[in-house]
Amino acid sequence: IFVGLAVILKIFQAIILARLHKLALKTKTELDDILIEIFKKIKPPFYFFISIYFSIKILVLPSFFMKTLFVLFVIIVVYEVIKAVERLVDYFLRKYLEKNQKDPEANPHSDAMIKVMQMIIRTILWLIGITLVLSNLGVNVSSLIDGLGIGGIAIALALQNVLSDLFSAFTIYVA
C-alpha cells in the first residue's frame, strides 16, 4: 500500500500536474495557474507521510501509536491546507488591488491595507487550524470558542470608537 500510494502520488505530482500546467497556460484566467502552483508547492515529504499514514492504518498497532500518527496526520494536513488557502487569499487580494486601482502611485496606502488584510486572514486561518487540531486531540473546544466569543465582544465594546475609525479608513482606502 505504501509503495502504491507513493508511486501514485509521485505520478500525480510529476505527470498530471505538468499536463494540467500546459493546459492552464492556454486559458485566459490565472486562477487555474494558481491552483496548479499550489499543488506543485506541496513537498514530497507530505506525500511520503500520507503514504505512510494510510499504509499503517490497516495494521493492528497500539492505540497510543495510532493516536499519535493520527495527530501528526491532522497537523500536517491542516498545515498544508492553511498554506494553500493563504496562497489563494494572496492571489484574490492581489487581483482585487489590480482591478480597483489603475494607478498604484495614486494611493500608496493600498499596499499597507492589503498587508493588514493578509495578516488578519492568516491569523484567522491559523486560529481555525489550531482549533481543529485541538479538537482532534480530544480537547473540548466549544468552551474555548465560547470564551473567545465573549472576549471578542468585550474587546469590541472597549475599542468601539477605534474600530469604527479603522473600518472607516479601510472603507475609504478600498473605495
Short mmCIF file of N, CA and C in Angstrom, two decimals:
data_model
loop_
_atom_site.label_atom_id
_atom_site.label_comp_id
_atom_site.label_asym_id
_atom_site.label_seq_id
_atom_site.Cartn_x
_atom_site.Cartn_y
_atom_site.Cartn_z
N ILE A 1 0.83 -1.19 0.00
CA ILE A 1 0.00 0.00 0.00
C ILE A 1 0.87 1.25 0.00
N PHE A 2 1.94 1.23 0.81
CA PHE A 2 2.83 2.39 0.87
C PHE A 2 3.47 2.67 -0.48
N VAL A 3 4.03 1.64 -1.10
CA VAL A 3 4.70 1.81 -2.39
C VAL A 3 3.68 2.26 -3.46
N GLY A 4 2.52 1.64 -3.46
CA GLY A 4 1.49 2.00 -4.43
C GLY A 4 1.06 3.45 -4.30
N LEU A 5 0.78 3.88 -3.06
CA LEU A 5 0.38 5.27 -2.85
C LEU A 5 1.51 6.24 -3.19
N ALA A 6 2.73 5.89 -2.81
CA ALA A 6 3.86 6.77 -3.11
C ALA A 6 4.04 6.93 -4.62
N VAL A 7 3.89 5.84 -5.36
CA VAL A 7 4.02 5.91 -6.82
C VAL A 7 2.87 6.72 -7.42
N ILE A 8 1.66 6.49 -6.96
CA ILE A 8 0.51 7.22 -7.49
C ILE A 8 0.64 8.72 -7.22
N LEU A 9 1.04 9.08 -6.01
CA LEU A 9 1.19 10.49 -5.68
C LEU A 9 2.34 11.14 -6.45
N LYS A 10 3.41 10.39 -6.67
CA LYS A 10 4.54 10.91 -7.46
C LYS A 10 4.12 11.10 -8.92
N ILE A 11 3.36 10.15 -9.45
CA ILE A 11 2.85 10.29 -10.82
C ILE A 11 1.94 11.51 -10.90
N PHE A 12 1.08 11.69 -9.90
CA PHE A 12 0.20 12.85 -9.87
C PHE A 12 1.01 14.14 -9.90
N GLN A 13 2.04 14.19 -9.05
CA GLN A 13 2.83 15.41 -8.97
C GLN A 13 3.64 15.64 -10.24
N ALA A 14 4.20 14.61 -10.81
CA ALA A 14 5.09 14.79 -11.95
C ALA A 14 4.35 14.90 -13.28
N ILE A 15 3.51 13.96 -13.57
CA ILE A 15 2.93 13.88 -14.92
C ILE A 15 1.63 14.66 -15.02
N ILE A 16 0.70 14.38 -14.13
CA ILE A 16 -0.63 15.00 -14.25
C ILE A 16 -0.55 16.51 -14.03
N LEU A 17 0.21 16.95 -13.04
CA LEU A 17 0.33 18.40 -12.81
C LEU A 17 1.05 19.08 -13.97
N ALA A 18 2.02 18.42 -14.58
CA ALA A 18 2.71 19.00 -15.74
C ALA A 18 1.74 19.17 -16.90
N ARG A 19 0.90 18.17 -17.14
CA ARG A 19 -0.08 18.28 -18.23
C ARG A 19 -1.14 19.34 -17.92
N LEU A 20 -1.58 19.38 -16.68
CA LEU A 20 -2.55 20.41 -16.31
C LEU A 20 -1.94 21.81 -16.43
N HIS A 21 -0.65 21.92 -16.13
CA HIS A 21 0.02 23.21 -16.25
C HIS A 21 0.06 23.66 -17.71
N LYS A 22 0.33 22.74 -18.62
CA LYS A 22 0.32 23.07 -20.05
C LYS A 22 -1.07 23.51 -20.50
N LEU A 23 -2.10 22.84 -20.01
CA LEU A 23 -3.47 23.25 -20.34
C LEU A 23 -3.82 24.60 -19.73
N ALA A 24 -3.33 24.84 -18.52
CA ALA A 24 -3.64 26.09 -17.83
C ALA A 24 -2.99 27.28 -18.52
N LEU A 25 -1.85 27.06 -19.16
CA LEU A 25 -1.19 28.16 -19.86
C LEU A 25 -2.01 28.63 -21.06
N LYS A 26 -2.87 27.78 -21.60
CA LYS A 26 -3.68 28.13 -22.75
C LYS A 26 -4.93 28.91 -22.38
N THR A 27 -5.30 28.90 -21.10
CA THR A 27 -6.52 29.60 -20.69
C THR A 27 -6.22 31.07 -20.40
N LYS A 28 -7.28 31.85 -20.36
CA LYS A 28 -7.13 33.29 -20.13
C LYS A 28 -7.05 33.63 -18.65
N THR A 29 -7.65 32.81 -17.80
CA THR A 29 -7.67 33.12 -16.38
C THR A 29 -6.38 32.67 -15.72
N GLU A 30 -6.09 33.29 -14.59
CA GLU A 30 -4.90 32.93 -13.83
C GLU A 30 -5.22 32.02 -12.65
N LEU A 31 -6.50 31.84 -12.36
CA LEU A 31 -6.89 31.04 -11.20
C LEU A 31 -6.41 29.61 -11.33
N ASP A 32 -6.54 29.02 -12.52
CA ASP A 32 -6.08 27.65 -12.70
C ASP A 32 -4.56 27.56 -12.55
N ASP A 33 -3.84 28.59 -12.99
CA ASP A 33 -2.39 28.61 -12.80
C ASP A 33 -2.03 28.62 -11.31
N ILE A 34 -2.78 29.41 -10.54
CA ILE A 34 -2.52 29.49 -9.10
C ILE A 34 -2.83 28.15 -8.43
N LEU A 35 -3.93 27.51 -8.81
CA LEU A 35 -4.27 26.21 -8.21
C LEU A 35 -3.20 25.16 -8.52
N ILE A 36 -2.68 25.17 -9.73
CA ILE A 36 -1.63 24.22 -10.08
C ILE A 36 -0.35 24.53 -9.30
N GLU A 37 -0.03 25.82 -9.15
CA GLU A 37 1.15 26.19 -8.36
C GLU A 37 1.01 25.76 -6.90
N ILE A 38 -0.22 25.83 -6.39
CA ILE A 38 -0.45 25.39 -5.01
C ILE A 38 -0.13 23.90 -4.88
N PHE A 39 -0.61 23.09 -5.83
CA PHE A 39 -0.32 21.66 -5.77
C PHE A 39 1.15 21.36 -6.02
N LYS A 40 1.81 22.17 -6.83
CA LYS A 40 3.24 21.96 -7.08
C LYS A 40 4.09 22.31 -5.86
N LYS A 41 3.61 23.23 -5.04
CA LYS A 41 4.38 23.64 -3.86
C LYS A 41 4.30 22.63 -2.72
N ILE A 42 3.42 21.66 -2.84
CA ILE A 42 3.36 20.61 -1.82
C ILE A 42 4.62 19.77 -1.95
N LYS A 43 5.33 19.63 -0.87
CA LYS A 43 6.63 18.97 -0.87
C LYS A 43 6.48 17.44 -0.81
N PRO A 44 7.48 16.72 -1.35
CA PRO A 44 7.44 15.25 -1.31
C PRO A 44 7.29 14.65 0.09
N PRO A 45 7.85 15.24 1.16
CA PRO A 45 7.61 14.64 2.48
C PRO A 45 6.13 14.55 2.85
N PHE A 46 5.32 15.47 2.35
CA PHE A 46 3.88 15.40 2.61
C PHE A 46 3.31 14.15 1.97
N TYR A 47 3.65 13.90 0.72
CA TYR A 47 3.17 12.70 0.02
C TYR A 47 3.71 11.43 0.70
N PHE A 48 4.94 11.49 1.16
CA PHE A 48 5.54 10.36 1.86
C PHE A 48 4.77 10.05 3.14
N PHE A 49 4.45 11.10 3.90
CA PHE A 49 3.73 10.88 5.15
C PHE A 49 2.31 10.40 4.89
N ILE A 50 1.66 10.90 3.86
CA ILE A 50 0.32 10.42 3.50
C ILE A 50 0.37 8.93 3.19
N SER A 51 1.39 8.52 2.44
CA SER A 51 1.55 7.10 2.09
C SER A 51 1.77 6.26 3.33
N ILE A 52 2.63 6.74 4.23
CA ILE A 52 2.88 6.00 5.48
C ILE A 52 1.61 5.89 6.31
N TYR A 53 0.88 7.02 6.43
CA TYR A 53 -0.31 7.02 7.27
C TYR A 53 -1.33 5.99 6.78
N PHE A 54 -1.63 6.00 5.50
CA PHE A 54 -2.66 5.09 5.00
C PHE A 54 -2.17 3.64 4.93
N SER A 55 -0.87 3.42 4.82
CA SER A 55 -0.38 2.04 4.81
C SER A 55 -0.33 1.46 6.23
N ILE A 56 -0.04 2.29 7.23
CA ILE A 56 -0.01 1.81 8.62
C ILE A 56 -1.42 1.68 9.18
N LYS A 57 -2.36 2.41 8.62
CA LYS A 57 -3.73 2.40 9.13
C LYS A 57 -4.36 1.00 9.10
N ILE A 58 -3.95 0.16 8.17
CA ILE A 58 -4.55 -1.17 8.09
C ILE A 58 -3.91 -2.14 9.08
N LEU A 59 -2.77 -1.77 9.67
CA LEU A 59 -2.12 -2.64 10.65
C LEU A 59 -2.78 -2.51 12.01
N VAL A 60 -2.65 -3.54 12.82
CA VAL A 60 -3.16 -3.51 14.18
C VAL A 60 -1.98 -3.14 15.08
N LEU A 61 -1.98 -1.91 15.55
CA LEU A 61 -0.90 -1.39 16.38
C LEU A 61 -1.50 -0.83 17.67
N PRO A 62 -0.65 -0.55 18.68
CA PRO A 62 -1.17 0.03 19.93
C PRO A 62 -1.92 1.33 19.68
N SER A 63 -2.94 1.56 20.48
CA SER A 63 -3.80 2.73 20.27
C SER A 63 -3.03 4.04 20.44
N PHE A 64 -2.04 4.07 21.35
CA PHE A 64 -1.26 5.29 21.54
C PHE A 64 -0.50 5.64 20.25
N PHE A 65 0.08 4.64 19.61
CA PHE A 65 0.81 4.87 18.37
C PHE A 65 -0.12 5.36 17.26
N MET A 66 -1.29 4.74 17.17
CA MET A 66 -2.25 5.14 16.14
C MET A 66 -2.78 6.55 16.40
N LYS A 67 -3.01 6.89 17.67
CA LYS A 67 -3.48 8.23 18.02
C LYS A 67 -2.41 9.27 17.70
N THR A 68 -1.15 8.96 18.01
CA THR A 68 -0.04 9.87 17.69
C THR A 68 0.08 10.06 16.19
N LEU A 69 -0.03 8.98 15.45
CA LEU A 69 0.05 9.05 14.00
C LEU A 69 -1.11 9.88 13.43
N PHE A 70 -2.29 9.71 13.99
CA PHE A 70 -3.45 10.48 13.55
C PHE A 70 -3.26 11.97 13.83
N VAL A 71 -2.73 12.30 15.01
CA VAL A 71 -2.49 13.70 15.36
C VAL A 71 -1.47 14.31 14.40
N LEU A 72 -0.39 13.59 14.11
CA LEU A 72 0.59 14.08 13.14
C LEU A 72 -0.04 14.27 11.77
N PHE A 73 -0.87 13.33 11.37
CA PHE A 73 -1.56 13.42 10.09
C PHE A 73 -2.42 14.68 10.04
N VAL A 74 -3.19 14.93 11.09
CA VAL A 74 -4.07 16.11 11.13
C VAL A 74 -3.24 17.38 11.09
N ILE A 75 -2.16 17.43 11.86
CA ILE A 75 -1.31 18.63 11.89
C ILE A 75 -0.72 18.90 10.51
N ILE A 76 -0.21 17.88 9.84
CA ILE A 76 0.41 18.08 8.53
C ILE A 76 -0.63 18.48 7.49
N VAL A 77 -1.78 17.85 7.51
CA VAL A 77 -2.82 18.20 6.53
C VAL A 77 -3.35 19.62 6.78
N VAL A 78 -3.57 19.98 8.04
CA VAL A 78 -4.04 21.33 8.36
C VAL A 78 -3.01 22.36 7.92
N TYR A 79 -1.73 22.08 8.15
CA TYR A 79 -0.66 23.00 7.74
C TYR A 79 -0.69 23.21 6.23
N GLU A 80 -0.77 22.13 5.47
CA GLU A 80 -0.77 22.25 4.00
C GLU A 80 -2.02 22.97 3.50
N VAL A 81 -3.16 22.69 4.10
CA VAL A 81 -4.40 23.35 3.68
C VAL A 81 -4.34 24.84 3.98
N ILE A 82 -3.83 25.20 5.15
CA ILE A 82 -3.72 26.62 5.51
C ILE A 82 -2.78 27.34 4.56
N LYS A 83 -1.65 26.71 4.23
CA LYS A 83 -0.72 27.33 3.29
C LYS A 83 -1.38 27.51 1.92
N ALA A 84 -2.16 26.54 1.48
CA ALA A 84 -2.84 26.65 0.19
C ALA A 84 -3.88 27.77 0.22
N VAL A 85 -4.64 27.86 1.29
CA VAL A 85 -5.66 28.91 1.39
C VAL A 85 -4.99 30.28 1.48
N GLU A 86 -3.84 30.38 2.15
CA GLU A 86 -3.10 31.64 2.20
C GLU A 86 -2.69 32.08 0.80
N ARG A 87 -2.22 31.14 0.00
CA ARG A 87 -1.83 31.49 -1.38
C ARG A 87 -3.04 31.96 -2.20
N LEU A 88 -4.18 31.30 -2.01
CA LEU A 88 -5.40 31.73 -2.70
C LEU A 88 -5.83 33.13 -2.26
N VAL A 89 -5.76 33.39 -0.96
CA VAL A 89 -6.14 34.70 -0.44
C VAL A 89 -5.20 35.77 -1.00
N ASP A 90 -3.90 35.48 -1.03
CA ASP A 90 -2.95 36.43 -1.60
C ASP A 90 -3.28 36.72 -3.05
N TYR A 91 -3.63 35.69 -3.79
CA TYR A 91 -3.98 35.86 -5.20
C TYR A 91 -5.21 36.75 -5.34
N PHE A 92 -6.27 36.45 -4.58
CA PHE A 92 -7.50 37.23 -4.70
C PHE A 92 -7.32 38.68 -4.23
N LEU A 93 -6.54 38.89 -3.19
CA LEU A 93 -6.28 40.26 -2.75
C LEU A 93 -5.47 41.02 -3.80
N ARG A 94 -4.50 40.36 -4.40
CA ARG A 94 -3.70 41.00 -5.45
C ARG A 94 -4.58 41.34 -6.66
N LYS A 95 -5.46 40.42 -7.05
CA LYS A 95 -6.36 40.68 -8.18
C LYS A 95 -7.32 41.82 -7.86
N TYR A 96 -7.80 41.85 -6.63
CA TYR A 96 -8.71 42.93 -6.23
C TYR A 96 -8.01 44.28 -6.30
N LEU A 97 -6.75 44.32 -5.84
CA LEU A 97 -5.99 45.56 -5.89
C LEU A 97 -5.74 45.99 -7.33
N GLU A 98 -5.39 45.05 -8.20
CA GLU A 98 -5.16 45.38 -9.60
C GLU A 98 -6.43 45.87 -10.28
N LYS A 99 -7.55 45.26 -9.95
CA LYS A 99 -8.82 45.62 -10.59
C LYS A 99 -9.31 47.00 -10.16
N ASN A 100 -9.17 47.31 -8.90
CA ASN A 100 -9.73 48.55 -8.37
C ASN A 100 -8.77 49.72 -8.34
N GLN A 101 -7.54 49.49 -8.73
CA GLN A 101 -6.59 50.57 -8.69
C GLN A 101 -5.82 50.61 -10.00
N LYS A 102 -6.11 51.59 -10.81
CA LYS A 102 -5.45 51.68 -12.11
C LYS A 102 -4.04 52.24 -11.98
N ASP A 103 -3.85 53.20 -11.08
CA ASP A 103 -2.55 53.81 -10.87
C ASP A 103 -2.07 53.48 -9.46
N PRO A 104 -1.05 52.61 -9.33
CA PRO A 104 -0.59 52.21 -7.99
C PRO A 104 -0.03 53.37 -7.17
N GLU A 105 0.45 54.43 -7.84
CA GLU A 105 1.01 55.56 -7.12
C GLU A 105 -0.08 56.48 -6.57
N ALA A 106 -1.31 56.30 -7.05
CA ALA A 106 -2.40 57.18 -6.64
C ALA A 106 -2.74 57.00 -5.16
N ASN A 107 -2.65 55.78 -4.67
CA ASN A 107 -2.96 55.51 -3.28
C ASN A 107 -1.87 54.63 -2.69
N PRO A 108 -0.85 55.22 -2.08
CA PRO A 108 0.26 54.42 -1.55
C PRO A 108 -0.13 53.57 -0.34
N HIS A 109 -1.28 53.84 0.24
CA HIS A 109 -1.71 53.09 1.42
C HIS A 109 -2.35 51.76 1.06
N SER A 110 -2.62 51.52 -0.22
CA SER A 110 -3.29 50.29 -0.63
C SER A 110 -2.46 49.06 -0.29
N ASP A 111 -1.15 49.14 -0.52
CA ASP A 111 -0.29 48.01 -0.20
C ASP A 111 -0.31 47.73 1.30
N ALA A 112 -0.32 48.79 2.09
CA ALA A 112 -0.36 48.61 3.54
C ALA A 112 -1.67 47.97 3.96
N MET A 113 -2.78 48.38 3.34
CA MET A 113 -4.07 47.80 3.68
C MET A 113 -4.13 46.33 3.26
N ILE A 114 -3.55 46.00 2.12
CA ILE A 114 -3.51 44.61 1.67
C ILE A 114 -2.71 43.78 2.65
N LYS A 115 -1.58 44.29 3.11
CA LYS A 115 -0.76 43.55 4.08
C LYS A 115 -1.50 43.34 5.40
N VAL A 116 -2.25 44.36 5.82
CA VAL A 116 -3.03 44.22 7.05
C VAL A 116 -4.12 43.16 6.86
N MET A 117 -4.79 43.19 5.71
CA MET A 117 -5.82 42.18 5.44
C MET A 117 -5.21 40.78 5.39
N GLN A 118 -4.05 40.64 4.76
CA GLN A 118 -3.39 39.33 4.71
C GLN A 118 -3.05 38.85 6.11
N MET A 119 -2.56 39.75 6.96
CA MET A 119 -2.21 39.36 8.32
C MET A 119 -3.45 38.94 9.11
N ILE A 120 -4.55 39.67 8.95
CA ILE A 120 -5.78 39.33 9.66
C ILE A 120 -6.30 37.98 9.19
N ILE A 121 -6.32 37.76 7.87
CA ILE A 121 -6.82 36.50 7.34
C ILE A 121 -5.92 35.34 7.74
N ARG A 122 -4.61 35.54 7.70
CA ARG A 122 -3.70 34.47 8.14
C ARG A 122 -3.92 34.14 9.61
N THR A 123 -4.09 35.15 10.44
CA THR A 123 -4.33 34.90 11.86
C THR A 123 -5.61 34.10 12.06
N ILE A 124 -6.65 34.48 11.35
CA ILE A 124 -7.92 33.75 11.47
C ILE A 124 -7.75 32.31 10.99
N LEU A 125 -7.05 32.11 9.87
CA LEU A 125 -6.83 30.76 9.35
C LEU A 125 -6.05 29.90 10.35
N TRP A 126 -5.00 30.47 10.94
CA TRP A 126 -4.20 29.69 11.89
C TRP A 126 -4.98 29.41 13.17
N LEU A 127 -5.82 30.34 13.60
CA LEU A 127 -6.66 30.07 14.78
C LEU A 127 -7.65 28.95 14.50
N ILE A 128 -8.23 28.95 13.31
CA ILE A 128 -9.14 27.86 12.94
C ILE A 128 -8.38 26.54 12.86
N GLY A 129 -7.17 26.57 12.28
CA GLY A 129 -6.35 25.35 12.19
C GLY A 129 -5.97 24.81 13.55
N ILE A 130 -5.56 25.69 14.46
CA ILE A 130 -5.19 25.25 15.82
C ILE A 130 -6.41 24.68 16.53
N THR A 131 -7.56 25.32 16.35
CA THR A 131 -8.79 24.82 16.95
C THR A 131 -9.14 23.43 16.41
N LEU A 132 -8.96 23.24 15.11
CA LEU A 132 -9.22 21.94 14.50
C LEU A 132 -8.29 20.86 15.05
N VAL A 133 -7.01 21.20 15.19
CA VAL A 133 -6.05 20.23 15.74
C VAL A 133 -6.39 19.92 17.19
N LEU A 134 -6.70 20.94 17.97
CA LEU A 134 -7.06 20.70 19.38
C LEU A 134 -8.32 19.85 19.49
N SER A 135 -9.27 20.08 18.60
CA SER A 135 -10.49 19.29 18.60
C SER A 135 -10.18 17.82 18.32
N ASN A 136 -9.26 17.56 17.39
CA ASN A 136 -8.89 16.19 17.08
C ASN A 136 -8.04 15.56 18.17
N LEU A 137 -7.42 16.37 19.02
CA LEU A 137 -6.68 15.84 20.16
C LEU A 137 -7.60 15.43 21.31
N GLY A 138 -8.87 15.79 21.19
CA GLY A 138 -9.82 15.44 22.24
C GLY A 138 -10.11 16.58 23.20
N VAL A 139 -9.56 17.75 22.94
CA VAL A 139 -9.81 18.91 23.79
C VAL A 139 -11.20 19.44 23.47
N ASN A 140 -11.96 19.79 24.49
CA ASN A 140 -13.28 20.36 24.30
C ASN A 140 -13.12 21.82 23.89
N VAL A 141 -13.26 22.09 22.60
CA VAL A 141 -13.01 23.44 22.09
C VAL A 141 -14.26 24.31 22.12
N SER A 142 -15.40 23.74 22.43
CA SER A 142 -16.62 24.56 22.46
C SER A 142 -16.54 25.62 23.55
N SER A 143 -16.00 25.26 24.71
CA SER A 143 -15.86 26.27 25.77
C SER A 143 -14.79 27.29 25.40
N LEU A 144 -13.76 26.87 24.69
CA LEU A 144 -12.73 27.80 24.23
C LEU A 144 -13.32 28.79 23.23
N ILE A 145 -14.12 28.30 22.30
CA ILE A 145 -14.75 29.17 21.31
C ILE A 145 -15.75 30.11 21.98
N ASP A 146 -16.49 29.61 22.97
CA ASP A 146 -17.41 30.47 23.72
C ASP A 146 -16.65 31.59 24.43
N GLY A 147 -15.52 31.22 25.03
CA GLY A 147 -14.70 32.22 25.73
C GLY A 147 -14.14 33.25 24.77
N LEU A 148 -13.72 32.80 23.59
CA LEU A 148 -13.22 33.75 22.59
C LEU A 148 -14.33 34.67 22.11
N GLY A 149 -15.53 34.14 21.99
CA GLY A 149 -16.65 34.97 21.57
C GLY A 149 -16.98 36.04 22.59
N ILE A 150 -17.02 35.66 23.85
CA ILE A 150 -17.31 36.62 24.91
C ILE A 150 -16.17 37.63 25.03
N GLY A 151 -14.92 37.15 24.93
CA GLY A 151 -13.78 38.06 24.96
C GLY A 151 -13.77 39.00 23.78
N GLY A 152 -14.17 38.51 22.62
CA GLY A 152 -14.24 39.36 21.43
C GLY A 152 -15.27 40.46 21.58
N ILE A 153 -16.40 40.12 22.17
CA ILE A 153 -17.43 41.13 22.40
C ILE A 153 -16.93 42.19 23.38
N ALA A 154 -16.26 41.75 24.44
CA ALA A 154 -15.75 42.71 25.42
C ALA A 154 -14.71 43.63 24.80
N ILE A 155 -13.82 43.07 24.00
CA ILE A 155 -12.79 43.90 23.35
C ILE A 155 -13.44 44.84 22.34
N ALA A 156 -14.41 44.35 21.59
CA ALA A 156 -15.08 45.19 20.60
C ALA A 156 -15.80 46.36 21.27
N LEU A 157 -16.44 46.10 22.40
CA LEU A 157 -17.12 47.19 23.10
C LEU A 157 -16.12 48.19 23.67
N ALA A 158 -14.99 47.70 24.16
CA ALA A 158 -13.98 48.60 24.72
C ALA A 158 -13.31 49.44 23.64
N LEU A 159 -13.16 48.87 22.47
CA LEU A 159 -12.47 49.57 21.38
C LEU A 159 -13.43 50.04 20.29
N GLN A 160 -14.66 50.30 20.64
CA GLN A 160 -15.69 50.62 19.67
C GLN A 160 -15.32 51.82 18.80
N ASN A 161 -14.86 52.90 19.41
CA ASN A 161 -14.53 54.10 18.63
C ASN A 161 -13.30 53.86 17.75
N VAL A 162 -12.31 53.20 18.27
CA VAL A 162 -11.10 52.93 17.49
C VAL A 162 -11.41 52.03 16.31
N LEU A 163 -12.20 50.98 16.55
CA LEU A 163 -12.57 50.07 15.46
C LEU A 163 -13.44 50.77 14.42
N SER A 164 -14.30 51.67 14.86
CA SER A 164 -15.12 52.43 13.92
C SER A 164 -14.24 53.27 13.00
N ASP A 165 -13.25 53.95 13.57
CA ASP A 165 -12.33 54.75 12.76
C ASP A 165 -11.50 53.86 11.82
N LEU A 166 -11.08 52.71 12.31
CA LEU A 166 -10.28 51.79 11.50
C LEU A 166 -11.07 51.27 10.31
N PHE A 167 -12.32 50.85 10.52
CA PHE A 167 -13.14 50.37 9.42
C PHE A 167 -13.51 51.49 8.46
N SER A 168 -13.69 52.70 8.98
CA SER A 168 -13.96 53.83 8.10
C SER A 168 -12.78 54.10 7.19
N ALA A 169 -11.58 54.08 7.76
CA ALA A 169 -10.36 54.28 6.95
C ALA A 169 -10.20 53.18 5.94
N PHE A 170 -10.48 51.96 6.33
CA PHE A 170 -10.37 50.83 5.40
C PHE A 170 -11.36 50.98 4.25
N THR A 171 -12.58 51.42 4.56
CA THR A 171 -13.59 51.64 3.51
C THR A 171 -13.16 52.74 2.56
N ILE A 172 -12.57 53.78 3.07
CA ILE A 172 -12.10 54.88 2.21
C ILE A 172 -10.98 54.40 1.29
N TYR A 173 -10.03 53.61 1.83
CA TYR A 173 -8.90 53.14 1.02
C TYR A 173 -9.35 52.18 -0.06
N VAL A 174 -10.30 51.31 0.26
CA VAL A 174 -10.76 50.31 -0.70
C VAL A 174 -11.63 50.94 -1.77
N ALA A 175 -12.46 51.89 -1.39
CA ALA A 175 -13.39 52.51 -2.35
C ALA A 175 -12.70 53.50 -3.22
#
